mmCIF file of C-alpha atoms in Angstrom:
data_model
loop_
_atom_site.group_PDB
_atom_site.id
_atom_site.type_symbol
_atom_site.label_atom_id
_atom_site.label_comp_id
_atom_site.label_asym_id
_atom_site.label_seq_id
_atom_site.Cartn_x
_atom_site.Cartn_y
_atom_site.Cartn_z
ATOM 1 C CA MET D 1 -0.121 0.037 0.019
ATOM 2 C CA ARG D 2 1.167 3.781 -0.995
ATOM 3 C CA ALA D 3 1.993 5.549 2.142
ATOM 4 C CA GLU D 4 -0.251 8.603 2.386
ATOM 5 C CA GLY D 5 1.499 10.432 5.280
ATOM 6 C CA ALA D 6 2.627 9.862 8.886
ATOM 7 C CA LEU D 7 2.438 10.666 12.527
ATOM 8 C CA THR D 8 5.214 11.183 14.948
ATOM 9 C CA VAL D 9 5.081 10.001 18.564
ATOM 10 C CA LEU D 10 6.528 12.973 20.701
ATOM 11 C CA ARG D 11 5.419 11.352 23.900
ATOM 12 C CA PRO D 12 3.894 7.763 24.176
ATOM 13 C CA GLY D 13 2.615 8.126 27.747
ATOM 14 C CA LEU D 14 2.842 4.825 30.085
ATOM 15 C CA LEU D 15 2.049 2.302 27.314
ATOM 16 C CA ALA D 16 1.001 3.052 23.648
ATOM 17 C CA SER D 17 0.836 0.297 20.876
ATOM 18 C CA VAL D 18 -0.283 -0.354 17.278
ATOM 19 C CA GLN D 19 -3.464 -2.387 17.466
ATOM 20 C CA ASP D 20 -6.256 -3.668 15.116
ATOM 21 C CA LEU D 21 -9.166 -6.041 15.875
ATOM 22 C CA GLY D 22 -6.753 -9.119 16.634
ATOM 23 C CA ARG D 23 -5.074 -11.991 15.184
ATOM 24 C CA TYR D 24 -7.509 -14.909 15.046
ATOM 25 C CA GLY D 25 -7.206 -18.737 14.140
ATOM 26 C CA HIS D 26 -3.960 -19.266 15.570
ATOM 27 C CA ARG D 27 -4.757 -20.484 19.271
ATOM 28 C CA GLN D 28 -3.509 -24.066 18.380
ATOM 29 C CA GLN D 29 -0.200 -22.470 17.958
ATOM 30 C CA GLY D 30 -0.173 -20.672 21.113
ATOM 31 C CA ILE D 31 -0.646 -17.399 19.621
ATOM 32 C CA CYS D 32 -3.157 -15.106 21.335
ATOM 33 C CA PRO D 33 -5.669 -13.106 19.546
ATOM 34 C CA GLY D 34 -4.222 -9.699 21.052
ATOM 35 C CA GLY D 35 -5.821 -6.618 19.485
ATOM 36 C CA ALA D 36 -7.468 -3.568 20.932
ATOM 37 C CA LEU D 37 -8.852 -4.392 24.132
ATOM 38 C CA ASP D 38 -11.856 -2.315 23.321
ATOM 39 C CA ALA D 39 -12.811 -3.786 19.970
ATOM 40 C CA LEU D 40 -15.998 -1.769 20.057
ATOM 41 C CA GLY D 41 -14.234 1.534 20.689
ATOM 42 C CA LEU D 42 -11.716 0.932 17.934
ATOM 43 C CA THR D 43 -14.499 0.116 15.632
ATOM 44 C CA LEU D 44 -16.341 3.352 16.162
ATOM 45 C CA ALA D 45 -13.248 5.519 15.739
ATOM 46 C CA ASN D 46 -12.415 3.728 12.616
ATOM 47 C CA ARG D 47 -15.926 4.519 11.216
ATOM 48 C CA LEU D 48 -15.782 7.981 12.257
ATOM 49 C CA VAL D 49 -12.735 8.525 10.100
ATOM 50 C CA GLY D 50 -14.120 6.448 7.124
ATOM 51 C CA ASN D 51 -11.670 3.441 7.931
ATOM 52 C CA CYS D 52 -12.743 -0.344 7.685
ATOM 53 C CA ASP D 53 -13.343 -1.610 11.004
ATOM 54 C CA ASN D 54 -10.250 -3.659 11.146
ATOM 55 C CA ALA D 55 -7.998 -0.536 10.434
ATOM 56 C CA ALA D 56 -4.898 -0.301 12.773
ATOM 57 C CA GLY D 57 -5.069 2.421 15.434
ATOM 58 C CA LEU D 58 -3.486 3.212 18.464
ATOM 59 C CA GLU D 59 -4.169 1.985 22.267
ATOM 60 C CA LEU D 60 -3.082 4.608 24.488
ATOM 61 C CA THR D 61 -2.800 3.842 28.305
ATOM 62 C CA LEU D 62 -3.396 6.351 31.032
ATOM 63 C CA GLY D 63 -2.898 9.568 28.572
ATOM 64 C CA GLY D 64 0.106 11.513 29.013
ATOM 65 C CA CYS D 65 0.858 11.229 25.174
ATOM 66 C CA GLU D 66 1.569 13.852 22.549
ATOM 67 C CA ILE D 67 1.340 12.763 18.872
ATOM 68 C CA ARG D 68 2.119 15.163 15.669
ATOM 69 C CA PHE D 69 0.274 14.503 12.391
ATOM 70 C CA GLU D 70 2.549 15.197 9.276
ATOM 71 C CA ALA D 71 -0.013 15.353 6.594
ATOM 72 C CA PRO D 72 -3.645 16.385 6.136
ATOM 73 C CA THR D 73 -5.890 13.950 7.862
ATOM 74 C CA ARG D 74 -8.601 13.108 10.164
ATOM 75 C CA ILE D 75 -8.691 11.412 13.491
ATOM 76 C CA ALA D 76 -11.133 10.232 16.210
ATOM 77 C CA LEU D 77 -10.607 9.277 19.814
ATOM 78 C CA THR D 78 -12.827 6.639 21.731
ATOM 79 C CA GLY D 79 -12.688 5.405 25.051
ATOM 80 C CA ASP D 80 -11.954 7.117 28.524
ATOM 81 C CA ASP D 81 -11.528 10.771 28.580
ATOM 82 C CA PHE D 82 -8.033 12.476 29.197
ATOM 83 C CA GLY D 83 -8.995 15.813 28.491
ATOM 84 C CA ALA D 84 -7.461 15.443 24.761
ATOM 85 C CA ARG D 85 -6.760 18.754 23.011
ATOM 86 C CA LEU D 86 -5.612 19.310 19.415
ATOM 87 C CA ASP D 87 -3.359 22.353 19.275
ATOM 88 C CA GLY D 88 -5.124 23.397 22.399
ATOM 89 C CA ALA D 89 -8.710 22.948 21.343
ATOM 90 C CA PRO D 90 -10.830 20.296 22.924
ATOM 91 C CA LEU D 91 -11.095 16.875 21.305
ATOM 92 C CA TRP D 92 -14.137 14.905 22.870
ATOM 93 C CA PRO D 93 -14.540 11.362 22.749
ATOM 94 C CA CYS D 94 -16.478 9.692 19.737
ATOM 95 C CA TRP D 95 -15.916 13.008 17.611
ATOM 96 C CA SER D 96 -14.539 13.189 14.108
ATOM 97 C CA VAL D 97 -12.124 15.869 13.505
ATOM 98 C CA PRO D 98 -9.965 17.286 10.616
ATOM 99 C CA VAL D 99 -6.195 17.641 11.205
ATOM 100 C CA GLN D 100 -3.688 20.044 9.355
ATOM 101 C CA PRO D 101 0.069 19.173 9.080
ATOM 102 C CA GLY D 102 1.902 19.817 12.198
ATOM 103 C CA GLN D 103 -0.973 19.779 14.461
ATOM 104 C CA VAL D 104 -0.134 18.274 17.908
ATOM 105 C CA LEU D 105 -2.699 16.095 19.885
ATOM 106 C CA ARG D 106 -1.994 15.939 23.403
ATOM 107 C CA LEU D 107 -3.683 13.671 26.290
ATOM 108 C CA GLY D 108 -3.485 14.805 29.777
ATOM 109 C CA PRO D 109 -2.016 12.410 32.326
ATOM 110 C CA ALA D 110 -4.653 10.331 34.047
ATOM 111 C CA ASN D 111 -6.231 12.344 37.124
ATOM 112 C CA GLU D 112 -4.321 15.266 36.183
ATOM 113 C CA TRP D 113 -7.688 17.047 35.045
ATOM 114 C CA SER D 114 -10.453 14.950 36.373
ATOM 115 C CA ALA D 115 -11.217 12.473 39.031
ATOM 116 C CA LYS D 116 -13.197 10.507 36.371
ATOM 117 C CA ALA D 117 -10.336 9.630 34.287
ATOM 118 C CA GLY D 118 -10.163 6.127 33.383
ATOM 119 C CA LEU D 119 -7.593 3.772 31.895
ATOM 120 C CA ARG D 120 -7.360 3.689 28.013
ATOM 121 C CA SER D 121 -8.557 5.181 24.899
ATOM 122 C CA TRP D 122 -8.076 4.521 21.023
ATOM 123 C CA LEU D 123 -7.002 6.797 18.445
ATOM 124 C CA ALA D 124 -7.996 6.106 14.614
ATOM 125 C CA VAL D 125 -6.398 8.222 11.726
ATOM 126 C CA ALA D 126 -7.836 8.216 8.232
ATOM 127 C CA GLY D 127 -6.093 5.486 6.150
ATOM 128 C CA GLY D 128 -5.301 3.574 9.237
ATOM 129 C CA ILE D 129 -1.590 2.830 10.694
ATOM 130 C CA ASP D 130 0.178 1.422 7.642
ATOM 131 C CA VAL D 131 2.741 -1.023 9.340
ATOM 132 C CA PRO D 132 3.075 -4.464 7.755
ATOM 133 C CA PRO D 133 0.594 -7.172 8.852
ATOM 134 C CA VAL D 134 2.053 -10.002 10.432
ATOM 135 C CA ILE D 135 0.091 -13.609 10.572
ATOM 136 C CA GLY D 136 -2.803 -11.366 9.148
ATOM 137 C CA SER D 137 -2.854 -8.719 11.526
ATOM 138 C CA ARG D 138 -1.289 -5.248 12.462
ATOM 139 C CA SER D 139 -1.644 -5.718 16.159
ATOM 140 C CA THR D 140 1.624 -5.540 18.310
ATOM 141 C CA ASP D 141 1.938 -8.849 20.342
ATOM 142 C CA LEU D 142 3.839 -7.042 23.262
ATOM 143 C CA LYS D 143 4.486 -10.462 24.940
ATOM 144 C CA ALA D 144 5.957 -12.260 21.925
ATOM 145 C CA GLY D 145 7.707 -9.168 20.372
ATOM 146 C CA PHE D 146 6.151 -9.132 16.830
ATOM 147 C CA GLY D 147 3.657 -7.173 14.726
ATOM 148 C CA GLY D 148 2.609 -3.465 14.938
ATOM 149 C CA HIS D 149 5.658 -1.221 15.131
ATOM 150 C CA LEU D 150 8.898 -3.348 15.481
ATOM 151 C CA GLY D 151 7.166 -5.819 17.798
ATOM 152 C CA ARG D 152 7.209 -3.320 20.664
ATOM 153 C CA ALA D 153 5.460 -0.484 22.495
ATOM 154 C CA LEU D 154 5.955 3.170 20.993
ATOM 155 C CA LYS D 155 8.760 5.256 22.019
ATOM 156 C CA LYS D 156 9.318 9.078 21.517
ATOM 157 C CA GLY D 157 10.448 9.805 18.054
ATOM 158 C CA ASP D 158 8.607 6.899 16.287
ATOM 159 C CA ARG D 159 7.367 7.707 12.969
ATOM 160 C CA LEU D 160 4.356 5.661 11.798
ATOM 161 C CA PRO D 161 3.117 5.664 8.098
ATOM 162 C CA LEU D 162 -0.434 6.104 7.254
ATOM 163 C CA GLY D 163 -2.499 4.396 4.717
ATOM 164 C CA VAL D 164 -4.345 5.777 1.957
ATOM 165 C CA PRO D 165 -7.583 7.188 3.143
ATOM 166 C CA SER D 166 -10.905 6.326 1.897
ATOM 167 C CA LEU D 167 -11.889 9.881 2.274
ATOM 168 C CA ASP D 168 -11.462 12.573 -0.570
ATOM 169 C CA ALA D 169 -10.089 15.979 0.280
ATOM 170 C CA VAL D 170 -13.575 17.306 0.676
ATOM 171 C CA ARG D 171 -14.522 14.929 3.540
ATOM 172 C CA LEU D 172 -11.069 14.926 5.117
ATOM 173 C CA ALA D 173 -11.530 18.671 5.841
ATOM 174 C CA ARG D 174 -15.213 18.504 6.535
ATOM 175 C CA ARG D 175 -16.108 20.037 9.881
ATOM 176 C CA ALA D 176 -15.940 18.189 13.013
ATOM 177 C CA PHE D 177 -19.003 15.725 14.117
ATOM 178 C CA GLY D 178 -19.602 13.572 16.964
ATOM 179 C CA LEU D 179 -21.748 10.698 18.182
ATOM 180 C CA ARG D 180 -23.153 9.544 21.312
ATOM 181 C CA ALA D 181 -20.739 7.068 23.145
ATOM 182 C CA PRO D 182 -22.229 3.782 24.252
ATOM 183 C CA ASP D 183 -23.375 3.645 27.748
ATOM 184 C CA TRP D 184 -22.365 1.099 30.197
ATOM 185 C CA GLU D 185 -24.458 -0.216 33.376
ATOM 186 C CA GLN D 186 -23.277 0.964 36.729
ATOM 187 C CA ASP D 187 -24.781 0.029 40.266
ATOM 188 C CA LYS D 188 -26.123 2.495 42.739
ATOM 189 C CA ASP D 189 -22.452 2.785 44.373
ATOM 190 C CA GLY D 190 -20.840 3.448 40.909
ATOM 191 C CA ALA D 191 -19.414 -0.013 40.196
ATOM 192 C CA ALA D 192 -19.411 -1.258 36.694
ATOM 193 C CA VAL D 193 -21.463 -4.170 36.161
ATOM 194 C CA LEU D 194 -20.137 -6.983 33.863
ATOM 195 C CA ARG D 195 -22.507 -9.741 32.723
ATOM 196 C CA VAL D 196 -20.600 -13.188 33.467
ATOM 197 C CA MET D 197 -21.679 -16.784 32.549
ATOM 198 C CA PRO D 198 -20.822 -19.588 35.000
ATOM 199 C CA GLY D 199 -17.457 -21.228 33.913
ATOM 200 C CA PRO D 200 -16.449 -25.143 33.574
ATOM 201 C CA GLU D 201 -15.166 -25.254 36.985
ATOM 202 C CA PHE D 202 -17.996 -23.160 38.703
ATOM 203 C CA GLU D 203 -19.603 -25.909 40.726
ATOM 204 C CA GLN D 204 -16.224 -26.951 42.170
ATOM 205 C CA PHE D 205 -16.473 -23.757 44.335
ATOM 206 C CA THR D 206 -18.418 -23.714 47.537
ATOM 207 C CA LEU D 207 -21.722 -22.115 48.006
ATOM 208 C CA ALA D 208 -20.262 -19.437 49.923
ATOM 209 C CA ALA D 209 -17.752 -18.885 47.164
ATOM 210 C CA ARG D 210 -20.199 -18.843 44.439
ATOM 211 C CA GLU D 211 -22.557 -16.293 46.263
ATOM 212 C CA GLN D 212 -19.395 -14.073 46.971
ATOM 213 C CA LEU D 213 -18.676 -13.925 43.162
ATOM 214 C CA TRP D 214 -22.096 -12.251 42.428
ATOM 215 C CA GLY D 215 -22.365 -10.427 45.632
ATOM 216 C CA ALA D 216 -19.037 -8.682 46.113
ATOM 217 C CA ALA D 217 -17.782 -5.264 44.820
ATOM 218 C CA TRP D 218 -14.402 -6.374 43.393
ATOM 219 C CA ARG D 219 -11.603 -3.877 43.159
ATOM 220 C CA ILE D 220 -9.329 -3.660 40.079
ATOM 221 C CA THR D 221 -5.693 -3.958 41.400
ATOM 222 C CA PRO D 222 -2.753 -1.917 40.006
ATOM 223 C CA GLN D 223 -1.231 -5.165 39.047
ATOM 224 C CA SER D 224 -3.637 -5.505 36.116
ATOM 225 C CA ASN D 225 -2.467 -5.332 32.547
ATOM 226 C CA ARG D 226 -3.398 -6.404 28.821
ATOM 227 C CA MET D 227 -2.842 -10.060 29.774
ATOM 228 C CA GLY D 228 -5.337 -9.840 32.918
ATOM 229 C CA ILE D 229 -7.368 -7.893 35.345
ATOM 230 C CA ARG D 230 -6.501 -8.856 38.795
ATOM 231 C CA LEU D 231 -9.299 -8.416 41.490
ATOM 232 C CA GLU D 232 -9.258 -8.157 44.965
ATOM 233 C CA GLY D 233 -11.873 -8.961 47.363
ATOM 234 C CA PRO D 234 -13.313 -12.069 49.241
ATOM 235 C CA GLU D 235 -11.287 -15.411 48.916
ATOM 236 C CA LEU D 236 -12.958 -17.844 46.714
ATOM 237 C CA LYS D 237 -12.516 -21.121 47.870
ATOM 238 C CA ARG D 238 -13.004 -24.653 46.160
ATOM 239 C CA LYS D 239 -14.785 -27.425 47.826
ATOM 240 C CA ARG D 240 -11.471 -29.499 47.367
ATOM 241 C CA ASN D 241 -8.124 -28.363 46.380
ATOM 242 C CA ALA D 242 -6.826 -30.390 43.575
ATOM 243 C CA ASP D 243 -4.545 -30.138 40.431
ATOM 244 C CA MET D 244 -6.031 -29.301 37.227
ATOM 245 C CA LEU D 245 -4.742 -30.174 33.642
ATOM 246 C CA SER D 246 -4.232 -27.155 31.620
ATOM 247 C CA SER D 247 -7.366 -26.264 29.637
ATOM 248 C CA ALA D 248 -8.256 -23.654 26.911
ATOM 249 C CA VAL D 249 -9.011 -20.139 28.112
ATOM 250 C CA ILE D 250 -10.168 -17.273 26.147
ATOM 251 C CA PRO D 251 -10.438 -13.306 26.826
ATOM 252 C CA GLY D 252 -12.964 -12.876 29.421
ATOM 253 C CA THR D 253 -12.136 -16.196 31.192
ATOM 254 C CA ILE D 254 -12.148 -15.616 35.081
ATOM 255 C CA GLN D 255 -9.390 -17.833 36.501
ATOM 256 C CA VAL D 256 -8.995 -18.410 40.304
ATOM 257 C CA PRO D 257 -5.518 -19.048 41.511
ATOM 258 C CA PRO D 258 -4.651 -20.607 44.948
ATOM 259 C CA SER D 259 -4.915 -17.085 46.500
ATOM 260 C CA GLY D 260 -8.670 -17.146 45.926
ATOM 261 C CA GLN D 261 -8.193 -13.837 43.972
ATOM 262 C CA PRO D 262 -9.659 -13.928 40.496
ATOM 263 C CA ILE D 263 -8.116 -12.903 37.376
ATOM 264 C CA ILE D 264 -9.915 -11.885 34.351
ATOM 265 C CA LEU D 265 -7.918 -12.881 31.119
ATOM 266 C CA MET D 266 -7.684 -10.142 28.599
ATOM 267 C CA GLY D 267 -6.462 -10.048 24.843
ATOM 268 C CA ASP D 268 -2.830 -10.709 25.460
ATOM 269 C CA ALA D 269 -3.260 -13.779 27.953
ATOM 270 C CA GLN D 270 -2.124 -17.246 27.477
ATOM 271 C CA THR D 271 -4.200 -19.624 25.238
ATOM 272 C CA THR D 272 -4.062 -22.405 27.949
ATOM 273 C CA GLY D 273 -4.236 -22.411 31.731
ATOM 274 C CA GLY D 274 -4.214 -24.643 34.675
ATOM 275 C CA TYR D 275 -6.456 -22.598 37.208
ATOM 276 C CA PRO D 276 -10.122 -23.413 37.491
ATOM 277 C CA ARG D 277 -12.308 -21.250 35.565
ATOM 278 C CA ILE D 278 -15.368 -19.957 37.676
ATOM 279 C CA GLY D 279 -16.806 -17.744 35.206
ATOM 280 C CA VAL D 280 -16.483 -15.961 31.702
ATOM 281 C CA VAL D 281 -17.221 -12.199 30.899
ATOM 282 C CA ILE D 282 -19.421 -12.313 28.171
ATOM 283 C CA ARG D 283 -17.853 -10.640 24.865
ATOM 284 C CA ALA D 284 -20.285 -7.826 24.693
ATOM 285 C CA ASP D 285 -18.998 -6.469 27.838
ATOM 286 C CA LEU D 286 -15.241 -6.776 27.379
ATOM 287 C CA TRP D 287 -14.954 -3.214 26.231
ATOM 288 C CA LYS D 288 -16.153 -2.112 29.908
ATOM 289 C CA LEU D 289 -13.544 -4.061 31.481
ATOM 290 C CA ALA D 290 -10.906 -2.511 28.911
ATOM 291 C CA ARG D 291 -11.721 0.974 30.208
ATOM 292 C CA ALA D 292 -12.195 0.276 33.972
ATOM 293 C CA PRO D 293 -9.795 2.296 35.942
ATOM 294 C CA LEU D 294 -7.235 0.901 38.350
ATOM 295 C CA ASN D 295 -8.686 0.752 41.941
ATOM 296 C CA GLY D 296 -12.010 0.867 40.114
ATOM 297 C CA ARG D 297 -15.038 -1.239 41.482
ATOM 298 C CA LEU D 298 -16.713 -4.150 39.388
ATOM 299 C CA ARG D 299 -19.580 -6.122 39.793
ATOM 300 C CA LEU D 300 -20.526 -9.489 38.315
ATOM 301 C CA ALA D 301 -23.774 -10.486 37.183
ATOM 302 C CA GLU D 302 -24.613 -13.794 36.243
ATOM 303 C CA VAL D 303 -26.245 -14.701 32.997
ATOM 304 C CA ASP D 304 -27.177 -17.496 30.761
ATOM 305 C CA ALA D 305 -26.049 -18.223 27.097
ATOM 306 C CA ALA D 306 -29.363 -16.946 25.726
ATOM 307 C CA ALA D 307 -28.555 -13.463 27.442
ATOM 308 C CA ALA D 308 -25.032 -13.559 26.181
ATOM 309 C CA LEU D 309 -25.997 -13.926 22.594
ATOM 310 C CA GLN D 310 -28.769 -11.354 22.918
ATOM 311 C CA ALA D 311 -26.260 -8.858 24.298
ATOM 312 C CA TRP D 312 -24.041 -9.625 21.396
ATOM 313 C CA ALA D 313 -26.895 -9.265 18.784
ATOM 314 C CA GLU D 314 -27.786 -6.039 20.582
ATOM 315 C CA GLN D 315 -24.194 -4.699 19.924
ATOM 316 C CA ARG D 316 -24.069 -5.586 16.583
ATOM 317 C CA ARG D 317 -27.538 -3.847 16.017
ATOM 318 C CA TYR D 318 -25.852 -0.847 17.443
ATOM 319 C CA LEU D 319 -23.023 -0.640 15.036
ATOM 320 C CA ALA D 320 -25.440 -1.228 12.291
ATOM 321 C CA GLN D 321 -27.668 1.665 13.265
ATOM 322 C CA LEU D 322 -24.307 3.780 13.567
ATOM 323 C CA GLY D 323 -23.555 2.920 9.976
ATOM 324 C CA GLN D 324 -27.038 3.835 8.924
ATOM 325 C CA SER D 325 -26.757 7.191 10.735
ATOM 326 C CA LEU D 326 -23.290 7.830 8.950
ATOM 327 C CA ALA D 327 -24.289 6.976 5.660
ATOM 328 C CA ALA D 328 -27.446 9.154 5.888
ATOM 329 C CA ALA D 329 -25.117 12.097 6.641
ATOM 330 C CA GLY D 330 -23.060 11.253 3.544
ATOM 331 C CA TRP D 331 -20.220 9.544 5.400
ATOM 332 C CA PRO D 332 -18.524 6.534 3.506
ATOM 333 C CA LEU D 333 -18.510 3.011 5.213
ATOM 334 C CA PRO D 334 -15.882 1.135 3.530
ATOM 335 C CA ALA D 335 -16.535 -2.740 3.620
ATOM 336 C CA HIS D 336 -14.818 -4.694 6.283
ATOM 337 C CA ASN D 337 -12.000 -6.638 4.846
ATOM 338 C CA PRO D 338 -11.985 -10.133 6.096
ATOM 339 C CA ALA D 339 -8.514 -11.030 5.020
ATOM 340 C CA GLU D 340 -7.270 -8.702 7.632
ATOM 341 C CA GLY D 341 -9.391 -10.125 10.624
ATOM 342 C CA GLU D 342 -13.013 -10.516 11.678
ATOM 343 C CA SER D 343 -14.474 -8.298 14.078
ATOM 344 C CA HIS D 344 -17.151 -11.042 14.996
ATOM 345 C CA HIS D 345 -14.739 -13.693 14.863
ATOM 346 C CA ALA D 346 -15.073 -15.951 18.114
ATOM 347 C CA ASP D 347 -11.629 -18.040 17.384
#
C-alpha cells in the first residue's frame, strides 16, 4: 500500500501500541488474539474517520501522550476521556475531527484534570496505521515481540506511516462532528456491572464462594495489564483443592489461582491455563473491562448463554444503526476486509 502521510510520537505516555481487531485462528499455535482490548471503541473510531472496522489504530494507556500529524488527515478518539486537545482545542471522545499538518494531539495524564479519568483510549487516523501485517494482523503482540511497530510499545520519536484514506479531500476537511458514546451499566455505588456466565469449574467452588462472586464489589488492582485484570475481594474457595490439567482459556475467562483472588484474562493472555475457571465475562461486555480504571470497582452479574447471545446481537444492532446514521449524513463506510481479521470472529 502506498503511504499517504505519517504521524510522529512526541511522547508515548505509559504504554502506547499499534492495534487492530486482533490475530485470530492461531490459538492452536499458542498465539493469542491480542488486538485492541476495546474492539467496540476501535471500531467506532475507525468508522468516524472512514476506515474499515479492522484498520490499525493506537491504543493509549493512562494518557500523557503527544502525537504530531505530518499530513492532512482526520482523527477520532474513543474510550476514556483524558482531556485531549488538538493544538489546545478540546477533542471529545467519539468526535471526528479534521487535522492539518503539524498539529499536535495531547492527552493529559490520568487524574491530572479529572477524577473520572479511566485507563485507556483508542485513536483512529484516516487510512489507518500502515505497518506491515504479521500473521494476518497489524496488532502488536507485546509479549511475543512481533507485529505492530517493530513488535514493541511505541517510543519517543517513532514515525508511523498512514495508509491511503477512503475519504476525499472534501470529506477529510469536513467540519468536526460527533456521536453519542455507548453507555455502560453501573450499580448504585458507581461500580461497573459486567455480565458473566458460570465457567466449567463453577461447581467446584463452595456455595459461599459462588455467592461472593456475584455479591462482592471487586477492586481492580494496579497489577492489572493487557494480559489480565487482577481483582481483590473475598477469597473464593474450592470445595476440594486438586491439581487440574491445563485447559483452553479465552479473553474474559475468570481464573481463580490458589490465593482465591480472581483474574479476568484479557487479549494478551495465554491460550491455556491450569487454574479453575469460575466464569467468563461475555464478549459484549469486554469493552467495559478494557476501560475500567485501576482501583475501580466491578460487580459481576450472572447470565446464561441466551442472554449473552442477545447482548452480542444488541451490540451488532448498535453498530448497524451507527452505520446507517453515518451513511445518511453522507459519510462513507468502507467494507470490512475479512483478510485482515474478523471483528465478529469467536476464534
